[in-house]
Amino acid sequence: EAFSVRELGETVSDPKKRAAHPALEAQFQSYGSARLTGQKEIRSYPIHTRASGSFQELLHEDETSFGQLSVCTIAPFDERGGHFHIHKEEWFCVLQGRMALDFFTKAGEYVTTQLLEAEHPRFVHVPPPYYHIVRNIGPEEVKFLIVANEVFDPENPDTSVLPFRL
């Protein structure tokens, strides 16, 4: 069956439309679950410490496709996110504080939570199409990096907000 790129994107992002195409739905489910279970796991690198400070590698070129680097903050005990991306991939790394990164299916089913903390910096992959919410779970502001595989396009934001409350 032939699809335009726009039709394919709309079909893949809509569970009802996807259900009409069993092979596409099976591929979508397989792709999504494989990607969340570590297929793109990013290595955790050692921290090298000496009297003057420390140094740690965080990300190598074979672990991500670079499009944009951002810094984000979250107030104490607050949250951000609550959306998913159709094709954008993100990688999060906490520089200050502690946060929980919650993943949900598009049907709103809880999948997993990753804990990220500044004391043990590492990147966690956030693949499409999972809803993700980041929560500051501590008394200080959280500051974290976001590496995305593409630059944000305000004309095509590639972001769908949660249609349900958690």
PDB file of C-alpha atoms in Angstrom:
ATOM      1  CA  GLU A   1       0.000   0.000   0.000  1.00  0.00           C
ATOM      2  CA  ALA A   2       1.335   3.444  -0.929  1.00  0.00           C
ATOM      3  CA  PHE A   3       1.461   6.294   1.603  1.00  0.00           C
ATOM      4  CA  SER A   4       2.669   9.846   1.295  1.00  0.00           C
ATOM      5  CA  VAL A   5       5.224  10.780   3.961  1.00  0.00           C
ATOM      6  CA  ARG A   6       2.577  12.899   5.723  1.00  0.00           C
ATOM      7  CA  GLU A   7       0.002  10.037   5.618  1.00  0.00           C
ATOM      8  CA  LEU A   8       2.559   7.597   6.966  1.00  0.00           C
ATOM      9  CA  GLY A   9       3.440   9.968   9.834  1.00  0.00           C
ATOM     10  CA  GLU A  10      -0.237  10.461  10.669  1.00  0.00           C
ATOM     11  CA  THR A  11      -0.911   6.721  10.481  1.00  0.00           C
ATOM     12  CA  VAL A  12       2.074   5.778  12.645  1.00  0.00           C
ATOM     13  CA  SER A  13       1.230   8.399  15.287  1.00  0.00           C
ATOM     14  CA  ASP A  14      -2.481   7.454  15.538  1.00  0.00           C
ATOM     15  CA  PRO A  15      -3.167   4.056  17.193  1.00  0.00           C
ATOM     16  CA  LYS A  16      -6.603   3.759  15.535  1.00  0.00           C
ATOM     17  CA  LYS A  17      -5.204   4.341  12.044  1.00  0.00           C
ATOM     18  CA  ARG A  18      -2.252   2.052  12.767  1.00  0.00           C
ATOM     19  CA  ALA A  19      -4.589  -0.743  13.909  1.00  0.00           C
ATOM     20  CA  ALA A  20      -6.025  -0.892  10.378  1.00  0.00           C
ATOM     21  CA  HIS A  21      -2.563  -1.988   9.171  1.00  0.00           C
ATOM     22  CA  PRO A  22      -1.526  -5.054  11.256  1.00  0.00           C
ATOM     23  CA  ALA A  23       1.966  -5.346   9.755  1.00  0.00           C
ATOM     24  CA  LEU A  24       2.675  -1.668  10.456  1.00  0.00           C
ATOM     25  CA  GLU A  25       1.321  -2.005  14.003  1.00  0.00           C
ATOM     26  CA  ALA A  26       3.493  -5.076  14.665  1.00  0.00           C
ATOM     27  CA  GLN A  27       6.584  -3.297  13.354  1.00  0.00           C
ATOM     28  CA  PHE A  28       5.752  -0.191  15.387  1.00  0.00           C
ATOM     29  CA  GLN A  29       5.370  -2.176  18.629  1.00  0.00           C
ATOM     30  CA  SER A  30       8.533  -4.183  17.977  1.00  0.00           C
ATOM     31  CA  TYR A  31      10.534  -1.072  17.122  1.00  0.00           C
ATOM     32  CA  GLY A  32       9.315   0.876  20.140  1.00  0.00           C
ATOM     33  CA  SER A  33       9.864  -1.803  22.758  1.00  0.00           C
ATOM     34  CA  ALA A  34      13.288  -2.785  21.414  1.00  0.00           C
ATOM     35  CA  ARG A  35      14.470   0.806  21.477  1.00  0.00           C
ATOM     36  CA  LEU A  36      13.328   1.426  25.059  1.00  0.00           C
ATOM     37  CA  THR A  37      14.940  -1.737  26.381  1.00  0.00           C
ATOM     38  CA  GLY A  38      18.472  -0.654  25.662  1.00  0.00           C
ATOM     39  CA  GLN A  39      19.154  -1.037  21.966  1.00  0.00           C
ATOM     40  CA  LYS A  40      20.657   2.476  22.047  1.00  0.00           C
ATOM     41  CA  GLU A  41      22.092   2.283  25.535  1.00  0.00           C
ATOM     42  CA  ILE A  42      24.744   4.902  26.144  1.00  0.00           C
ATOM     43  CA  ARG A  43      27.851   3.910  28.042  1.00  0.00           C
ATOM     44  CA  SER A  44      28.596   5.402  31.436  1.00  0.00           C
ATOM     45  CA  TYR A  45      32.143   6.754  31.546  1.00  0.00           C
ATOM     46  CA  PRO A  46      34.366   6.971  34.646  1.00  0.00           C
ATOM     47  CA  ILE A  47      34.944  10.223  36.501  1.00  0.00           C
ATOM     48  CA  HIS A  48      38.623  11.152  36.734  1.00  0.00           C
ATOM     49  CA  THR A  49      39.209  13.161  39.895  1.00  0.00           C
ATOM     50  CA  ARG A  50      42.224  15.048  41.203  1.00  0.00           C
ATOM     51  CA  ALA A  51      42.844  17.972  43.572  1.00  0.00           C
ATOM     52  CA  SER A  52      41.947  20.615  40.967  1.00  0.00           C
ATOM     53  CA  GLY A  53      38.585  19.026  40.014  1.00  0.00           C
ATOM     54  CA  SER A  54      37.230  16.262  37.804  1.00  0.00           C
ATOM     55  CA  PHE A  55      36.740  15.261  34.174  1.00  0.00           C
ATOM     56  CA  GLN A  56      34.256  12.827  32.672  1.00  0.00           C
ATOM     57  CA  GLU A  57      33.389  11.958  29.095  1.00  0.00           C
ATOM     58  CA  LEU A  58      29.617  11.871  28.645  1.00  0.00           C
ATOM     59  CA  LEU A  59      28.797  11.072  25.023  1.00  0.00           C
ATOM     60  CA  HIS A  60      30.615   9.745  21.966  1.00  0.00           C
ATOM     61  CA  GLU A  61      29.636  10.308  18.339  1.00  0.00           C
ATOM     62  CA  ASP A  62      28.627   6.662  17.817  1.00  0.00           C
ATOM     63  CA  GLU A  63      26.021   6.938  20.603  1.00  0.00           C
ATOM     64  CA  THR A  64      23.825   9.684  19.168  1.00  0.00           C
ATOM     65  CA  SER A  65      22.881  11.684  16.089  1.00  0.00           C
ATOM     66  CA  PHE A  66      23.477  15.322  16.911  1.00  0.00           C
ATOM     67  CA  GLY A  67      21.035  18.060  15.947  1.00  0.00           C
ATOM     68  CA  GLN A  68      20.656  20.330  18.965  1.00  0.00           C
ATOM     69  CA  LEU A  69      22.087  20.759  22.481  1.00  0.00           C
ATOM     70  CA  SER A  70      19.932  22.420  25.151  1.00  0.00           C
ATOM     71  CA  VAL A  71      20.001  23.033  28.884  1.00  0.00           C
ATOM     72  CA  CYS A  72      16.820  22.818  30.942  1.00  0.00           C
ATOM     73  CA  THR A  73      15.913  23.455  34.585  1.00  0.00           C
ATOM     74  CA  ILE A  74      13.126  22.199  36.841  1.00  0.00           C
ATOM     75  CA  ALA A  75      12.105  23.840  40.116  1.00  0.00           C
ATOM     76  CA  PRO A  76      12.231  21.707  43.294  1.00  0.00           C
ATOM     77  CA  PHE A  77       9.551  18.982  43.353  1.00  0.00           C
ATOM     78  CA  ASP A  78       8.103  20.155  40.020  1.00  0.00           C
ATOM     79  CA  GLU A  79       7.888  18.457  36.609  1.00  0.00           C
ATOM     80  CA  ARG A  80       8.176  19.131  32.872  1.00  0.00           C
ATOM     81  CA  GLY A  81       7.415  17.223  29.709  1.00  0.00           C
ATOM     82  CA  GLY A  82       4.266  15.178  29.358  1.00  0.00           C
ATOM     83  CA  HIS A  83       4.657  14.694  25.632  1.00  0.00           C
ATOM     84  CA  PHE A  84       6.110  12.394  22.992  1.00  0.00           C
ATOM     85  CA  HIS A  85       7.876  12.972  19.690  1.00  0.00           C
ATOM     86  CA  ILE A  86       6.957  11.288  16.432  1.00  0.00           C
ATOM     87  CA  HIS A  87      10.539  10.994  15.199  1.00  0.00           C
ATOM     88  CA  LYS A  88      12.796  13.145  17.411  1.00  0.00           C
ATOM     89  CA  GLU A  89      15.146  11.281  19.732  1.00  0.00           C
ATOM     90  CA  GLU A  90      16.505  12.897  22.887  1.00  0.00           C
ATOM     91  CA  TRP A  91      19.211  12.069  25.419  1.00  0.00           C
ATOM     92  CA  PHE A  92      19.044  13.553  28.954  1.00  0.00           C
ATOM     93  CA  CYS A  93      21.919  14.043  31.428  1.00  0.00           C
ATOM     94  CA  VAL A  94      21.549  15.710  34.846  1.00  0.00           C
ATOM     95  CA  LEU A  95      24.242  18.233  35.797  1.00  0.00           C
ATOM     96  CA  GLN A  96      22.706  19.405  39.096  1.00  0.00           C
ATOM     97  CA  GLY A  97      20.208  17.729  41.415  1.00  0.00           C
ATOM     98  CA  ARG A  98      18.176  14.525  40.991  1.00  0.00           C
ATOM     99  CA  MET A  99      15.323  13.755  38.636  1.00  0.00           C
ATOM    100  CA  ALA A 100      13.094  10.874  37.646  1.00  0.00           C
ATOM    101  CA  LEU A 101      12.409  10.269  33.957  1.00  0.00           C
ATOM    102  CA  ASP A 102       9.075   8.450  33.543  1.00  0.00           C
ATOM    103  CA  PHE A 103       8.100   6.644  30.329  1.00  0.00           C
ATOM    104  CA  PHE A 104       4.519   5.858  29.256  1.00  0.00           C
ATOM    105  CA  THR A 105       3.008   4.263  26.167  1.00  0.00           C
ATOM    106  CA  LYS A 106       0.762   6.352  23.956  1.00  0.00           C
ATOM    107  CA  ALA A 107      -2.179   4.617  25.654  1.00  0.00           C
ATOM    108  CA  GLY A 108      -1.001   6.040  28.985  1.00  0.00           C
ATOM    109  CA  GLU A 109       0.370   2.792  30.412  1.00  0.00           C
ATOM    110  CA  TYR A 110       3.382   3.160  32.690  1.00  0.00           C
ATOM    111  CA  VAL A 111       6.537   1.547  31.245  1.00  0.00           C
ATOM    112  CA  THR A 112       9.534   2.442  33.437  1.00  0.00           C
ATOM    113  CA  THR A 113      11.326   5.158  35.398  1.00  0.00           C
ATOM    114  CA  GLN A 114      14.999   6.069  35.121  1.00  0.00           C
ATOM    115  CA  LEU A 115      16.720   7.928  37.969  1.00  0.00           C
ATOM    116  CA  LEU A 116      19.276  10.537  36.889  1.00  0.00           C
ATOM    117  CA  GLU A 117      21.494  12.352  39.363  1.00  0.00           C
ATOM    118  CA  ALA A 118      24.401  14.759  39.135  1.00  0.00           C
ATOM    119  CA  GLU A 119      26.595  12.589  41.386  1.00  0.00           C
ATOM    120  CA  HIS A 120      26.572   9.868  38.695  1.00  0.00           C
ATOM    121  CA  PRO A 121      26.268  11.671  35.325  1.00  0.00           C
ATOM    122  CA  ARG A 122      25.051   9.557  32.415  1.00  0.00           C
ATOM    123  CA  PHE A 123      22.853  10.019  29.379  1.00  0.00           C
ATOM    124  CA  VAL A 124      19.480   8.286  29.129  1.00  0.00           C
ATOM    125  CA  HIS A 125      17.925   7.803  25.699  1.00  0.00           C
ATOM    126  CA  VAL A 126      14.349   9.011  25.165  1.00  0.00           C
ATOM    127  CA  PRO A 127      13.124   7.385  21.938  1.00  0.00           C
ATOM    128  CA  PRO A 128       9.921   8.098  20.077  1.00  0.00           C
ATOM    129  CA  PRO A 129       7.047   7.374  20.564  1.00  0.00           C
ATOM    130  CA  TYR A 130       7.095   7.231  24.360  1.00  0.00           C
ATOM    131  CA  TYR A 131       5.490   9.921  26.466  1.00  0.00           C
ATOM    132  CA  HIS A 132       8.074  11.186  28.895  1.00  0.00           C
ATOM    133  CA  ILE A 133       7.867  13.287  32.023  1.00  0.00           C
ATOM    134  CA  VAL A 134      10.850  14.573  34.000  1.00  0.00           C
ATOM    135  CA  ARG A 135      10.324  15.170  37.711  1.00  0.00           C
ATOM    136  CA  ASN A 136      12.613  16.985  40.112  1.00  0.00           C
ATOM    137  CA  ILE A 137      12.663  14.676  43.133  1.00  0.00           C
ATOM    138  CA  GLY A 138      14.837  16.856  45.355  1.00  0.00           C
ATOM    139  CA  PRO A 139      14.923  20.169  47.228  1.00  0.00           C
ATOM    140  CA  GLU A 140      17.260  21.952  44.772  1.00  0.00           C
ATOM    141  CA  GLU A 141      16.774  23.055  41.191  1.00  0.00           C
ATOM    142  CA  VAL A 142      17.557  20.355  38.614  1.00  0.00           C
ATOM    143  CA  LYS A 143      19.694  21.380  35.655  1.00  0.00           C
ATOM    144  CA  PHE A 144      20.074  18.939  32.777  1.00  0.00           C
ATOM    145  CA  LEU A 145      21.336  18.699  29.218  1.00  0.00           C
ATOM    146  CA  ILE A 146      19.190  17.584  26.324  1.00  0.00           C
ATOM    147  CA  VAL A 147      20.843  16.318  23.158  1.00  0.00           C
ATOM    148  CA  ALA A 148      18.362  15.952  20.284  1.00  0.00           C
ATOM    149  CA  ASN A 149      18.947  14.313  16.931  1.00  0.00           C
ATOM    150  CA  GLU A 150      17.329  17.231  15.109  1.00  0.00           C
ATOM    151  CA  VAL A 151      16.898  20.981  15.533  1.00  0.00           C
ATOM    152  CA  PHE A 152      13.548  22.187  16.872  1.00  0.00           C
ATOM    153  CA  ASP A 153      11.296  23.418  14.076  1.00  0.00           C
ATOM    154  CA  PRO A 154       8.463  25.675  15.347  1.00  0.00           C
ATOM    155  CA  GLU A 155       6.588  25.096  12.064  1.00  0.00           C
ATOM    156  CA  ASN A 156       6.614  21.322  12.692  1.00  0.00           C
ATOM    157  CA  PRO A 157       7.178  20.830  16.431  1.00  0.00           C
ATOM    158  CA  ASP A 158       6.968  16.998  16.303  1.00  0.00           C
ATOM    159  CA  THR A 159       5.467  17.046  19.805  1.00  0.00           C
ATOM    160  CA  SER A 160       2.194  15.532  21.024  1.00  0.00           C
ATOM    161  CA  VAL A 161       1.006  16.451  24.513  1.00  0.00           C
ATOM    162  CA  LEU A 162      -0.444  13.858  26.904  1.00  0.00           C
ATOM    163  CA  PRO A 163      -4.197  13.516  26.274  1.00  0.00           C
ATOM    164  CA  PHE A 164      -4.681  12.149  29.806  1.00  0.00           C
ATOM    165  CA  ARG A 165      -3.755  13.069  33.398  1.00  0.00           C
ATOM    166  CA  LEU A 166      -1.417  10.928  35.412  1.00  0.00           C
TER     167      LEU A 166
END
